[in-house]
Coordinates of C-alpha atoms in Angstrom, one line a residue:
M1 CA -27.7 136.6 128.5
A2 CA -31.0 137.0 126.6
F3 CA -30.7 135.5 123.1
E4 CA -31.7 137.7 120.1
E5 CA -30.4 135.8 117.1
I6 CA -30.9 132.2 118.2
R7 CA -33.6 130.3 120.0
Y8 CA -32.8 127.9 122.9
D9 CA -35.4 125.2 123.7
V10 CA -35.0 122.1 125.9
A11 CA -37.5 119.2 125.9
D12 CA -37.1 115.6 126.8
H13 CA -33.4 116.0 127.4
V14 CA -32.8 117.4 123.9
L15 CA -31.7 121.0 123.3
T16 CA -32.8 122.5 120.0
I17 CA -30.8 125.6 119.0
T18 CA -32.4 127.5 116.2
L19 CA -30.6 130.1 114.2
D20 CA -33.2 132.9 114.2
R21 CA -32.6 135.5 111.5
P22 CA -35.0 134.1 108.9
D23 CA -35.4 137.4 107.1
R24 CA -31.6 137.1 106.3
L25 CA -31.6 133.3 105.8
N26 CA -30.0 133.2 109.2
A27 CA -26.8 134.9 108.0
F28 CA -24.0 134.7 110.6
T29 CA -23.1 137.7 112.6
P30 CA -20.6 138.2 115.4
K31 CA -23.5 138.5 117.8
M32 CA -24.9 135.1 116.6
G33 CA -21.5 133.6 117.1
R34 CA -21.3 134.9 120.7
E35 CA -24.8 133.6 121.4
L36 CA -24.0 130.2 120.0
I37 CA -20.9 129.9 122.2
E38 CA -23.0 130.9 125.2
A39 CA -25.7 128.3 124.3
F40 CA -23.0 125.6 124.2
D41 CA -21.7 126.8 127.6
R42 CA -25.2 126.6 129.0
A43 CA -25.8 123.1 127.5
D44 CA -22.6 121.7 129.0
A45 CA -23.6 123.0 132.5
D46 CA -27.1 121.6 132.3
D47 CA -27.4 117.9 133.1
D48 CA -30.9 117.9 131.7
V49 CA -29.4 118.3 128.2
R50 CA -28.1 115.0 126.8
A51 CA -28.1 115.8 123.1
I52 CA -28.2 119.0 120.9
I53 CA -29.8 119.7 117.6
V54 CA -28.9 122.8 115.6
T55 CA -31.2 124.0 112.8
G56 CA -32.4 127.2 111.2
A57 CA -35.6 129.2 111.3
G58 CA -37.6 129.7 108.1
R59 CA -36.4 128.3 104.7
G60 CA -32.6 128.5 105.4
F61 CA -30.1 127.0 107.7
C62 CA -27.4 129.7 107.4
A63 CA -26.6 131.6 104.3
G64 CA -23.0 132.3 105.4
A65 CA -21.6 135.5 106.8
D66 CA -23.8 138.6 106.7
L67 CA -22.4 140.7 103.9
G68 CA -24.1 143.9 105.0
A69 CA -20.8 145.7 105.3
G70 CA -20.1 145.2 101.6
G71 CA -16.6 144.9 100.3
S72 CA -15.1 145.5 103.7
T73 CA -17.0 142.6 105.3
F74 CA -13.8 140.5 105.7
D75 CA -11.4 143.4 106.4
W76 CA -10.6 142.8 110.1
R77 CA -7.9 145.5 110.6
D78 CA -10.2 147.4 113.0
R79 CA -10.3 144.3 115.2
Q80 CA -6.5 144.0 115.5
D81 CA -5.0 144.3 119.0
G82 CA -1.2 144.8 118.8
D83 CA 0.7 142.7 116.4
D84 CA -1.4 139.5 116.6
V85 CA -3.9 138.6 113.9
P86 CA -7.6 138.9 115.0
R87 CA -9.3 135.6 115.6
D88 CA -11.8 134.2 113.1
G89 CA -15.2 134.2 114.7
G90 CA -16.3 131.0 112.9
G91 CA -13.2 129.3 114.3
Q92 CA -14.0 130.3 117.8
L93 CA -17.4 128.8 117.4
A94 CA -16.1 125.6 115.8
L95 CA -13.6 125.1 118.7
R96 CA -16.4 125.5 121.2
I97 CA -18.5 123.0 119.5
F98 CA -15.5 120.7 119.3
A99 CA -15.2 120.9 123.1
S100 CA -18.9 120.1 123.7
T101 CA -19.6 117.3 126.2
K102 CA -22.9 116.7 124.5
P103 CA -23.3 115.1 121.0
V104 CA -24.4 117.6 118.4
I105 CA -26.7 116.9 115.4
A106 CA -27.1 119.4 112.5
A107 CA -30.5 119.5 110.9
I108 CA -29.7 121.4 107.7
N109 CA -33.1 122.6 106.6
G110 CA -32.1 124.9 103.7
P111 CA -29.1 126.8 102.2
A112 CA -25.9 126.2 104.2
V113 CA -23.0 128.0 102.6
G114 CA -19.7 129.5 103.9
V115 CA -19.7 129.5 107.6
G116 CA -23.2 128.1 107.4
I117 CA -21.7 124.7 106.5
T118 CA -18.3 125.0 108.1
M119 CA -19.9 125.5 111.5
T120 CA -21.5 122.1 111.2
L121 CA -18.2 120.3 110.7
P122 CA -17.4 119.9 114.4
M123 CA -20.9 118.6 114.9
D124 CA -21.2 114.8 115.1
V125 CA -23.9 114.1 112.6
R126 CA -25.4 116.1 109.8
L127 CA -28.8 115.5 108.3
A128 CA -30.2 117.6 105.4
A129 CA -33.5 118.4 103.8
E130 CA -34.3 117.6 100.2
G131 CA -33.5 120.7 98.2
A132 CA -31.0 122.1 100.7
K133 CA -28.0 123.7 98.9
I134 CA -24.5 123.5 100.3
G135 CA -21.3 125.4 99.4
F136 CA -17.8 126.0 100.5
V137 CA -17.9 129.3 98.5
F138 CA -14.8 131.0 100.0
V139 CA -12.6 131.2 96.9
G140 CA -15.4 132.8 95.0
R141 CA -15.4 135.6 97.6
G142 CA -11.7 136.1 97.5
I143 CA -11.1 134.5 100.9
V144 CA -10.3 131.0 102.3
P145 CA -12.1 128.3 104.2
E146 CA -12.4 129.2 107.8
A147 CA -13.8 127.9 111.1
C148 CA -11.0 125.3 111.3
S149 CA -12.5 123.6 108.3
S150 CA -9.1 122.8 106.8
W151 CA -8.8 120.4 109.8
F152 CA -12.3 119.1 110.0
L153 CA -13.4 118.7 106.3
P154 CA -10.6 116.4 105.0
R155 CA -11.1 114.2 108.1
I156 CA -14.8 113.8 107.3
V157 CA -14.8 113.4 103.5
G158 CA -11.1 112.9 102.6
V159 CA -8.8 115.4 101.1
S160 CA -9.7 114.8 97.4
Q161 CA -13.4 115.5 97.9
A162 CA -12.7 118.3 100.3
M163 CA -10.4 120.0 97.7
E164 CA -12.9 119.6 94.9
W165 CA -15.6 121.4 96.8
V166 CA -13.3 124.0 98.2
A167 CA -11.3 124.7 94.9
T168 CA -14.4 125.0 92.8
G169 CA -16.4 126.9 95.4
R170 CA -19.6 125.6 93.7
V171 CA -22.9 125.2 95.4
F172 CA -24.1 121.6 95.4
S173 CA -27.1 119.6 96.4
A174 CA -27.8 117.7 99.6
E175 CA -27.7 114.5 97.5
E176 CA -24.1 115.2 96.4
A177 CA -23.2 116.0 100.0
H178 CA -24.6 112.6 101.0
E179 CA -22.8 110.8 98.3
G180 CA -19.5 112.6 99.3
G181 CA -19.9 111.5 103.0
L182 CA -20.7 115.0 104.4
I183 CA -24.3 114.3 105.1
R184 CA -25.6 111.2 107.0
S185 CA -29.1 111.2 105.3
V186 CA -31.5 113.4 103.3
H187 CA -35.1 113.8 104.2
P188 CA -38.3 115.5 103.0
Q189 CA -38.4 119.0 104.4
D190 CA -41.3 118.2 106.7
E191 CA -39.6 115.1 108.1
L192 CA -36.1 116.5 108.7
L193 CA -36.5 117.8 112.3
G194 CA -38.4 114.6 113.3
A195 CA -35.5 112.5 112.0
A196 CA -33.0 114.6 114.0
R197 CA -35.2 114.4 117.1
E198 CA -35.5 110.6 116.7
L199 CA -31.7 110.3 116.6
A200 CA -31.3 112.7 119.5
A201 CA -33.9 110.8 121.6
E202 CA -32.1 107.5 120.9
I203 CA -29.0 109.0 122.5
A204 CA -30.8 110.8 125.4
E205 CA -32.9 107.8 126.4
N206 CA -30.5 104.9 126.1
A207 CA -27.0 106.1 126.8
A208 CA -25.1 107.1 130.0
P209 CA -24.4 110.8 129.5
V210 CA -20.9 110.7 131.1
S211 CA -20.0 107.8 128.8
V212 CA -21.2 109.7 125.8
A213 CA -19.2 112.7 126.8
L214 CA -16.0 110.6 127.2
A215 CA -16.6 108.7 123.9
R216 CA -17.0 112.0 122.1
R217 CA -13.8 113.3 123.4
L218 CA -11.9 110.1 122.6
M219 CA -13.2 110.0 119.0
W220 CA -12.5 113.6 118.1
T221 CA -9.1 113.8 120.0
M222 CA -7.8 110.6 118.4
L223 CA -8.3 112.1 114.9
G224 CA -5.1 113.9 115.6
A225 CA -3.2 111.1 117.3
A226 CA 0.1 109.8 115.8
H227 CA -0.3 106.2 116.9
P228 CA -3.0 103.9 118.2
M229 CA -1.1 103.5 121.4
E230 CA -2.4 107.0 122.3
A231 CA -5.9 105.6 122.0
H232 CA -5.0 102.6 124.0
R233 CA -3.7 104.7 126.9
A234 CA -6.8 107.0 126.9
D235 CA -9.2 104.0 126.5
S236 CA -7.6 102.3 129.5
R237 CA -7.9 105.4 131.7
A238 CA -11.5 105.8 130.6
M239 CA -12.4 102.1 131.3
F240 CA -10.6 102.2 134.7
A241 CA -12.6 105.3 135.7
R242 CA -16.0 104.2 134.3
G243 CA -15.6 100.6 135.5
Q244 CA -15.9 101.9 139.1
S245 CA -18.9 104.1 138.5
D246 CA -22.5 103.8 139.5
D247 CA -23.4 103.9 135.8
A248 CA -21.3 100.8 135.0
R249 CA -23.0 98.9 137.8
E250 CA -26.4 100.0 136.6
G251 CA -25.6 99.3 133.0
V252 CA -24.7 95.7 133.7
T253 CA -27.4 95.1 136.3
S254 CA -30.2 96.5 134.1
F255 CA -29.0 94.4 131.2
L256 CA -29.1 91.2 133.3
E257 CA -32.5 92.2 134.8
K258 CA -33.8 92.9 131.3
R259 CA -35.0 96.5 132.1
E260 CA -34.2 100.0 131.0
P261 CA -31.1 101.5 132.8
D262 CA -31.3 104.5 135.1
F263 CA -28.0 106.3 134.7
T264 CA -27.3 108.8 137.5
D265 CA -23.7 110.0 137.0
R266 CA -23.6 113.6 135.9
V267 CA -21.4 115.3 133.4
S268 CA -21.5 118.5 135.6
D269 CA -19.7 116.6 138.4
G270 CA -16.6 116.5 136.2
L271 CA -15.0 114.0 133.8
P272 CA -11.9 111.9 134.4
D273 CA -8.7 113.2 132.7
L274 CA -8.0 110.9 129.8
F275 CA -5.0 112.9 128.5
P276 CA -2.9 113.8 131.5
G277 CA -0.2 116.4 130.7
R278 CA -2.0 117.5 127.4
E279 CA -2.4 121.3 127.3
E280 CA -4.9 123.0 125.1
P281 CA -3.1 125.1 122.5
N282 CA -3.2 128.9 122.9
Y283 CA -4.1 131.2 120.1
S284 CA -1.1 133.1 118.8
T285 CA -0.2 133.7 115.2
R286 CA 3.3 134.7 116.2
S287 CA 4.5 131.3 117.2

């Protein structure tokens, strides 16, 4: 698949995905959503990719859904198949990012509103440029927060802060987003991508990729766990599997020998099952 609305660039074990509709402030389209899902599929299959950065071309990150269809933009009846409700495209993307085996960093270089900010919620770290504007603007458009954001946003910033931003629908500064816990740090515009690359390089150069993939799955999955015993079971399975690995031997040996580790285990060879018997939910609005 040749990408038309995003760019895909790998260097030094870091994939940079750039939303690439700068004339429209990188407004989200169904094609962009499909291309982003394909990009994450490629990244998971490529052992050369150890971390991912998502940013925008030009002066915007993503201005939300492309509203070129006018008042019918969010009327999905022509997508309906049978009695089931059509799937939200932002949600499909969010679920794909959630399932990523590589850590994901959002470098929010400009306006990020609507799906432009909700798509970043399943990413692991968000950095923003000074002057970037953020908004969960859905109620002002007569719709609701999408892209699984009702699950992600309260877990990131707490339900009170989440509801303030969602219920007002206001556009706010990167500094307010930082104070509210949504953004990890705010940077001058010309330093943002460098800061994101520095963080991505720290992951790519120092960490065992399989261990990172398993740690990411443990962290995100346990957000929905009912009791810490679920984490204890999964941690124990992960420790048992990784303790036997070449990476574990190399990690300890390199530490004792005071040298940089050379991790050779590959994510593409498969990951141990940390949650036996757990089935991924199927999409159906009739159940």
